[in-house]
Coordinates of N, CA and C in Angstrom, one line a residue:
M1 N -25.0 -20.9 -1.0 CA -26.2 -21.4 -1.6 C -26.4 -22.8 -1.1
T2 N -27.6 -23.0 -0.6 CA -28.0 -24.4 -0.1 C -28.7 -25.2 -1.1
S3 N -28.8 -26.5 -0.8 CA -29.5 -27.3 -1.8 C -31.0 -26.9 -1.9
A4 N -31.6 -26.2 -0.9 CA -33.0 -25.8 -1.1 C -33.0 -24.6 -2.1
D5 N -31.9 -23.9 -2.2 CA -31.9 -22.7 -3.2 C -31.6 -23.2 -4.6
T6 N -31.3 -24.4 -4.8 CA -30.9 -24.9 -6.1 C -31.8 -26.0 -6.5
A7 N -32.3 -25.9 -7.7 CA -33.1 -27.0 -8.3 C -32.3 -27.5 -9.5
F8 N -32.7 -28.7 -10.0 CA -32.0 -29.3 -11.1 C -32.8 -29.2 -12.4
C9 N -32.2 -28.6 -13.4 CA -32.9 -28.5 -14.7 C -32.6 -29.7 -15.6
R10 N -33.6 -30.6 -15.7 CA -33.4 -31.9 -16.4 C -33.1 -31.7 -17.9
E11 N -33.7 -30.8 -18.5 CA -33.6 -30.6 -20.0 C -32.1 -30.3 -20.3
R12 N -31.5 -29.4 -19.6 CA -30.1 -29.0 -19.9 C -29.1 -29.6 -19.1
N13 N -29.5 -30.4 -18.1 CA -28.5 -31.1 -17.2 C -27.7 -30.1 -16.4
L14 N -28.3 -28.9 -16.1 CA -27.7 -27.9 -15.3 C -28.4 -27.5 -14.1
P15 N -27.8 -27.1 -13.0 CA -28.5 -26.6 -11.9 C -29.1 -25.3 -12.1
T16 N -30.3 -25.0 -11.6 CA -30.9 -23.7 -11.7 C -31.1 -23.1 -10.3
R17 N -31.2 -21.8 -10.3 CA -31.4 -21.1 -9.0 C -32.8 -20.8 -8.8
S18 N -33.2 -20.8 -7.5 CA -34.6 -20.4 -7.2 C -34.8 -18.9 -7.5
P19 N -36.0 -18.5 -7.8 CA -36.2 -17.0 -8.0 C -35.8 -16.2 -6.8
W20 N -36.1 -16.7 -5.6 CA -35.8 -16.0 -4.4 C -34.3 -15.7 -4.3
L21 N -33.4 -16.7 -4.5 CA -32.0 -16.5 -4.5 C -31.5 -15.6 -5.5
T22 N -32.0 -15.7 -6.7 CA -31.7 -14.7 -7.8 C -32.0 -13.3 -7.4
Y23 N -33.2 -13.1 -6.8 CA -33.7 -11.8 -6.3 C -32.7 -11.3 -5.2
R24 N -32.4 -12.1 -4.3 CA -31.5 -11.7 -3.2 C -30.1 -11.3 -3.7
M25 N -29.6 -12.0 -4.7 CA -28.3 -11.7 -5.3 C -28.3 -10.4 -6.1
A26 N -29.4 -10.2 -6.8 CA -29.6 -9.0 -7.6 C -29.7 -7.7 -6.7
M27 N -30.5 -7.9 -5.6 CA -30.7 -6.8 -4.7 C -29.3 -6.4 -3.9
A28 N -28.5 -7.4 -3.6 CA -27.3 -7.2 -2.9 C -26.3 -6.4 -3.9
E29 N -26.4 -6.6 -5.2 CA -25.6 -5.8 -6.1 C -26.1 -4.4 -6.2
L30 N -27.4 -4.2 -6.1 CA -28.1 -2.9 -6.3 C -27.9 -2.0 -5.0
I31 N -28.1 -2.6 -3.9 CA -28.1 -1.9 -2.6 C -27.0 -2.4 -1.7
P32 N -25.8 -1.8 -1.9 CA -24.7 -2.3 -1.0 C -25.0 -2.0 0.5
M33 N -24.7 -3.0 1.3 CA -24.9 -2.8 2.7 C -23.8 -1.9 3.3
P34 N -24.1 -1.0 4.2 CA -23.0 -0.1 4.7 C -22.0 -1.0 5.6
T35 N -20.8 -0.7 5.5 CA -19.8 -1.3 6.2 C -19.1 -0.3 7.1
K36 N -18.6 -0.8 8.2 CA -17.8 0.1 9.1 C -16.4 0.2 8.5
S37 N -16.0 1.4 8.2 CA -14.6 1.6 7.7 C -13.6 1.5 8.8
A38 N -12.6 0.8 8.5 CA -11.5 0.6 9.4 C -10.7 1.8 9.5
P39 N -10.2 2.2 10.7 CA -9.4 3.4 10.8 C -8.1 3.2 10.0
T40 N -7.6 4.3 9.4 CA -6.4 4.3 8.6 C -5.2 4.1 9.6
P41 N -4.5 3.0 9.3 CA -3.3 2.8 10.2 C -2.2 3.9 10.0
E42 N -1.5 4.2 11.0 CA -0.3 5.1 10.8 C 0.7 4.5 9.9
P43 N 1.2 5.2 8.9 CA 2.2 4.7 7.9 C 3.5 4.3 8.7
L44 N 4.1 3.3 8.1 CA 5.4 2.8 8.7 C 6.5 3.7 8.1
W45 N 7.6 3.9 8.9 CA 8.7 4.7 8.6 C 9.3 4.3 7.3
R46 N 9.4 2.9 7.1 CA 10.1 2.5 5.8 C 9.2 2.8 4.6
E47 N 7.9 2.9 4.8 CA 7.0 3.3 3.6 C 7.2 4.8 3.3
L48 N 7.3 5.6 4.4 CA 7.5 7.0 4.2 C 8.8 7.4 3.6
V49 N 9.9 6.7 4.1 CA 11.2 6.9 3.5 C 11.2 6.5 2.0
G50 N 10.6 5.4 1.7 CA 10.6 4.9 0.4 C 9.9 5.8 -0.6
E51 N 8.7 6.3 -0.1 CA 8.0 7.2 -0.9 C 8.8 8.5 -1.2
R52 N 9.5 9.0 -0.2 CA 10.3 10.2 -0.3 C 11.5 10.0 -1.3
L53 N 12.1 8.8 -1.2 CA 13.2 8.5 -2.1 C 12.8 8.4 -3.5
R54 N 11.6 7.8 -3.7 CA 11.1 7.7 -5.1 C 10.7 9.1 -5.6
H55 N 10.1 9.9 -4.8 CA 9.8 11.3 -5.2 C 11.0 12.0 -5.6
L56 N 12.1 11.9 -4.8 CA 13.3 12.6 -5.1 C 13.9 12.1 -6.4
R57 N 13.9 10.8 -6.6 CA 14.4 10.2 -7.8 C 13.6 10.7 -9.1
H58 N 12.3 10.7 -8.9 CA 11.5 11.1 -10.1 C 11.7 12.6 -10.3
E59 N 11.9 13.4 -9.3 CA 12.0 14.8 -9.4 C 13.3 15.1 -10.2
R60 N 14.3 14.3 -10.0 CA 15.6 14.4 -10.8 C 15.5 13.8 -12.2
G61 N 14.4 13.1 -12.5 CA 14.2 12.5 -13.8 C 15.2 11.3 -14.0
E62 N 15.5 10.6 -12.9 CA 16.5 9.5 -13.0 C 15.8 8.1 -13.1
R63 N 16.4 7.2 -13.7 CA 16.0 5.8 -13.7 C 16.4 5.1 -12.5
L64 N 15.7 4.1 -12.1 CA 16.1 3.3 -10.9 C 17.5 2.8 -11.0
T65 N 17.9 2.3 -12.2 CA 19.2 1.7 -12.4 C 20.3 2.8 -12.2
D66 N 20.1 4.0 -12.6 CA 21.1 5.1 -12.4 C 21.3 5.4 -11.0
T67 N 20.2 5.6 -10.2 CA 20.4 5.9 -8.8 C 21.0 4.7 -8.0
A68 N 20.5 3.5 -8.4 CA 21.0 2.3 -7.7 C 22.5 2.1 -7.9
E69 N 23.0 2.4 -9.1 CA 24.4 2.2 -9.4 C 25.2 3.2 -8.6
R70 N 24.8 4.4 -8.5 CA 25.5 5.4 -7.7 C 25.5 5.1 -6.2
A71 N 24.4 4.5 -5.8 CA 24.3 4.2 -4.3 C 25.0 2.9 -4.0
G72 N 25.3 2.1 -5.0 CA 26.0 0.9 -4.7 C 25.1 -0.3 -4.3
V73 N 23.8 -0.2 -4.8 CA 22.8 -1.2 -4.4 C 22.3 -1.7 -5.7
S74 N 21.6 -2.8 -5.7 CA 20.9 -3.4 -6.9 C 19.7 -2.6 -7.2
P75 N 19.3 -2.5 -8.4 CA 18.0 -1.9 -8.8 C 16.8 -2.6 -8.1
Q76 N 16.9 -3.9 -8.0 CA 15.8 -4.6 -7.3 C 15.6 -4.2 -5.8
Y77 N 16.8 -4.0 -5.2 CA 16.8 -3.6 -3.7 C 16.3 -2.2 -3.6
L78 N 16.7 -1.3 -4.5 CA 16.2 0.1 -4.4 C 14.7 0.1 -4.7
S79 N 14.2 -0.7 -5.6 CA 12.8 -0.7 -5.9 C 12.0 -1.2 -4.6
E80 N 12.5 -2.2 -4.0 CA 11.8 -2.7 -2.7 C 11.9 -1.7 -1.6
V81 N 13.0 -0.9 -1.5 CA 13.1 0.1 -0.5 C 12.0 1.2 -0.8
E82 N 12.0 1.6 -2.1 CA 11.0 2.6 -2.5 C 9.6 2.2 -2.3
R83 N 9.3 1.0 -2.4 CA 7.9 0.5 -2.2 C 7.6 0.2 -0.8
G84 N 8.6 0.4 0.1 CA 8.4 0.1 1.5 C 8.4 -1.3 1.9
L85 N 9.0 -2.2 1.1 CA 9.0 -3.6 1.4 C 10.2 -4.0 2.2
K86 N 11.3 -3.3 2.1 CA 12.5 -3.5 2.8 C 12.7 -2.5 3.9
E87 N 13.3 -3.0 5.0 CA 13.7 -2.1 6.1 C 15.2 -1.8 6.0
P88 N 15.6 -0.8 5.3 CA 17.0 -0.6 5.0 C 17.8 -0.1 6.3
S89 N 19.0 -0.5 6.3 CA 19.9 0.0 7.5 C 20.1 1.5 7.3
S90 N 20.6 2.1 8.3 CA 20.9 3.6 8.2 C 22.0 3.8 7.1
E91 N 22.9 2.9 7.0 CA 24.0 3.0 6.0 C 23.4 2.9 4.6
M92 N 22.5 2.1 4.4 CA 21.8 2.0 3.1 C 21.0 3.2 2.7
V93 N 20.3 3.7 3.7 CA 19.5 4.9 3.6 C 20.5 6.1 3.2
A94 N 21.6 6.2 3.9 CA 22.6 7.3 3.7 C 23.2 7.1 2.3
A95 N 23.4 5.9 1.8 CA 24.0 5.7 0.5 C 23.0 6.1 -0.6
I96 N 21.7 5.8 -0.4 CA 20.7 6.1 -1.4 C 20.4 7.6 -1.4
A97 N 20.3 8.2 -0.2 CA 20.1 9.6 -0.1 C 21.3 10.4 -0.7
G98 N 22.5 9.9 -0.5 CA 23.7 10.5 -1.0 C 23.7 10.5 -2.6
A99 N 23.2 9.3 -3.1 CA 23.1 9.2 -4.6 C 22.2 10.2 -5.2
L100 N 21.2 10.7 -4.3 CA 20.3 11.7 -4.8 C 20.6 13.1 -4.3
D101 N 21.9 13.3 -3.9 CA 22.4 14.5 -3.4 C 21.6 15.1 -2.2
Q102 N 21.3 14.2 -1.3 CA 20.5 14.5 -0.1 C 21.3 14.1 1.2
S103 N 21.2 14.8 2.3 CA 21.8 14.3 3.5 C 20.7 13.6 4.2
L104 N 21.1 12.8 5.3 CA 20.1 12.1 6.1 C 19.1 13.2 6.7
L105 N 19.7 14.3 7.1 CA 18.8 15.3 7.7 C 17.8 15.9 6.7
D106 N 18.2 16.1 5.5 CA 17.3 16.6 4.5 C 16.2 15.5 4.2
L107 N 16.6 14.3 4.1 CA 15.7 13.2 3.9 C 14.7 13.1 5.0
A108 N 15.2 13.1 6.2 CA 14.3 13.0 7.4 C 13.3 14.2 7.5
A109 N 13.9 15.4 7.2 CA 13.0 16.6 7.2 C 11.9 16.5 6.1
G110 N 12.3 16.0 5.0 CA 11.3 15.8 3.9 C 10.2 14.8 4.2
V111 N 10.6 13.7 4.9 CA 9.7 12.7 5.4 C 8.7 13.3 6.4
V112 N 9.2 14.1 7.3 CA 8.4 14.7 8.3 C 7.4 15.6 7.6
E113 N 7.9 16.4 6.7 CA 7.0 17.3 5.9 C 5.9 16.6 5.2
D114 N 6.3 15.5 4.5 CA 5.3 14.7 3.9 C 4.2 14.1 4.8
L115 N 4.7 13.7 6.0 CA 3.8 13.2 7.0 C 2.8 14.2 7.5
R116 N 3.3 15.4 7.7 CA 2.5 16.5 8.2 C 1.4 16.9 7.1
D117 N 1.9 16.9 5.8 CA 1.0 17.2 4.7 C -0.2 16.1 4.7
R118 N 0.2 14.9 4.9 CA -0.7 13.8 4.9 C -1.7 13.9 5.9
S119 N -1.3 14.2 7.2 CA -2.2 14.3 8.3 C -3.1 15.5 8.2
R120 N -2.6 16.6 7.5 CA -3.5 17.8 7.3 C -4.6 17.4 6.2
A121 N -4.3 16.5 5.3 CA -5.2 16.2 4.2 C -6.3 15.3 4.7
T122 N -6.1 14.6 5.8 CA -7.2 13.7 6.3 C -7.9 14.4 7.5
A123 N -9.2 14.1 7.6 CA -9.9 14.8 8.6 C -9.5 14.3 10.0
E124 N -9.2 13.0 10.2 CA -8.8 12.5 11.5 C -7.4 12.1 11.5
P125 N -6.7 12.2 12.6 CA -5.3 11.8 12.6 C -5.2 10.3 12.4
A126 N -4.0 9.8 12.0 CA -3.8 8.4 11.8 C -3.8 7.7 13.2
R127 N -4.3 6.6 13.2 CA -4.4 5.8 14.5 C -3.2 4.9 14.6
R128 N -2.7 4.9 15.8 CA -1.6 4.0 16.1 C -2.1 2.6 16.2
T129 N -1.4 1.7 15.6 CA -1.9 0.3 15.7 C -0.8 -0.5 16.5
P130 N -1.3 -1.5 17.2 CA -0.4 -2.2 18.0 C 0.5 -3.1 17.1
F131 N 1.7 -3.3 17.5 CA 2.7 -4.1 16.8 C 3.2 -5.2 17.7
A132 N 3.4 -6.3 17.2 CA 4.0 -7.4 18.0 C 5.4 -7.6 17.4
L133 N 6.4 -7.4 18.2 CA 7.8 -7.6 17.8 C 8.2 -9.0 18.3
S134 N 9.0 -9.6 17.4 CA 9.5 -10.9 17.8 C 11.0 -10.9 17.6
A135 N 11.7 -11.7 18.4 CA 13.2 -11.7 18.3 C 13.7 -12.7 17.3

């Protein structure tokens, strides 16, 4: 909003908008401008593993604290793994999978199945996005 779009209302000591600016704002709310949708990025492995672990835990009807205790990790850490925020080591993944009576092979096969189901559900395949790795 520019100073040309705003006038000063002396009676109320408040700024007022010009009718043209009010009209433009109202029309912008009524008629959304089309936007180019960004391609869906390919999901990260840690996100897929986390989703699968959470699914397995919910399938068993377990609380986060129960599974975390059996896996030997904190509930906060398990929560972050399930949300895809942490990149767990293979030892941690094996411990959590073991607490859910799953082998690494079972877990990986489940993740692959979930990924296939996801790609079938979308019309276009997920696009690979460039990643910059730093040491």
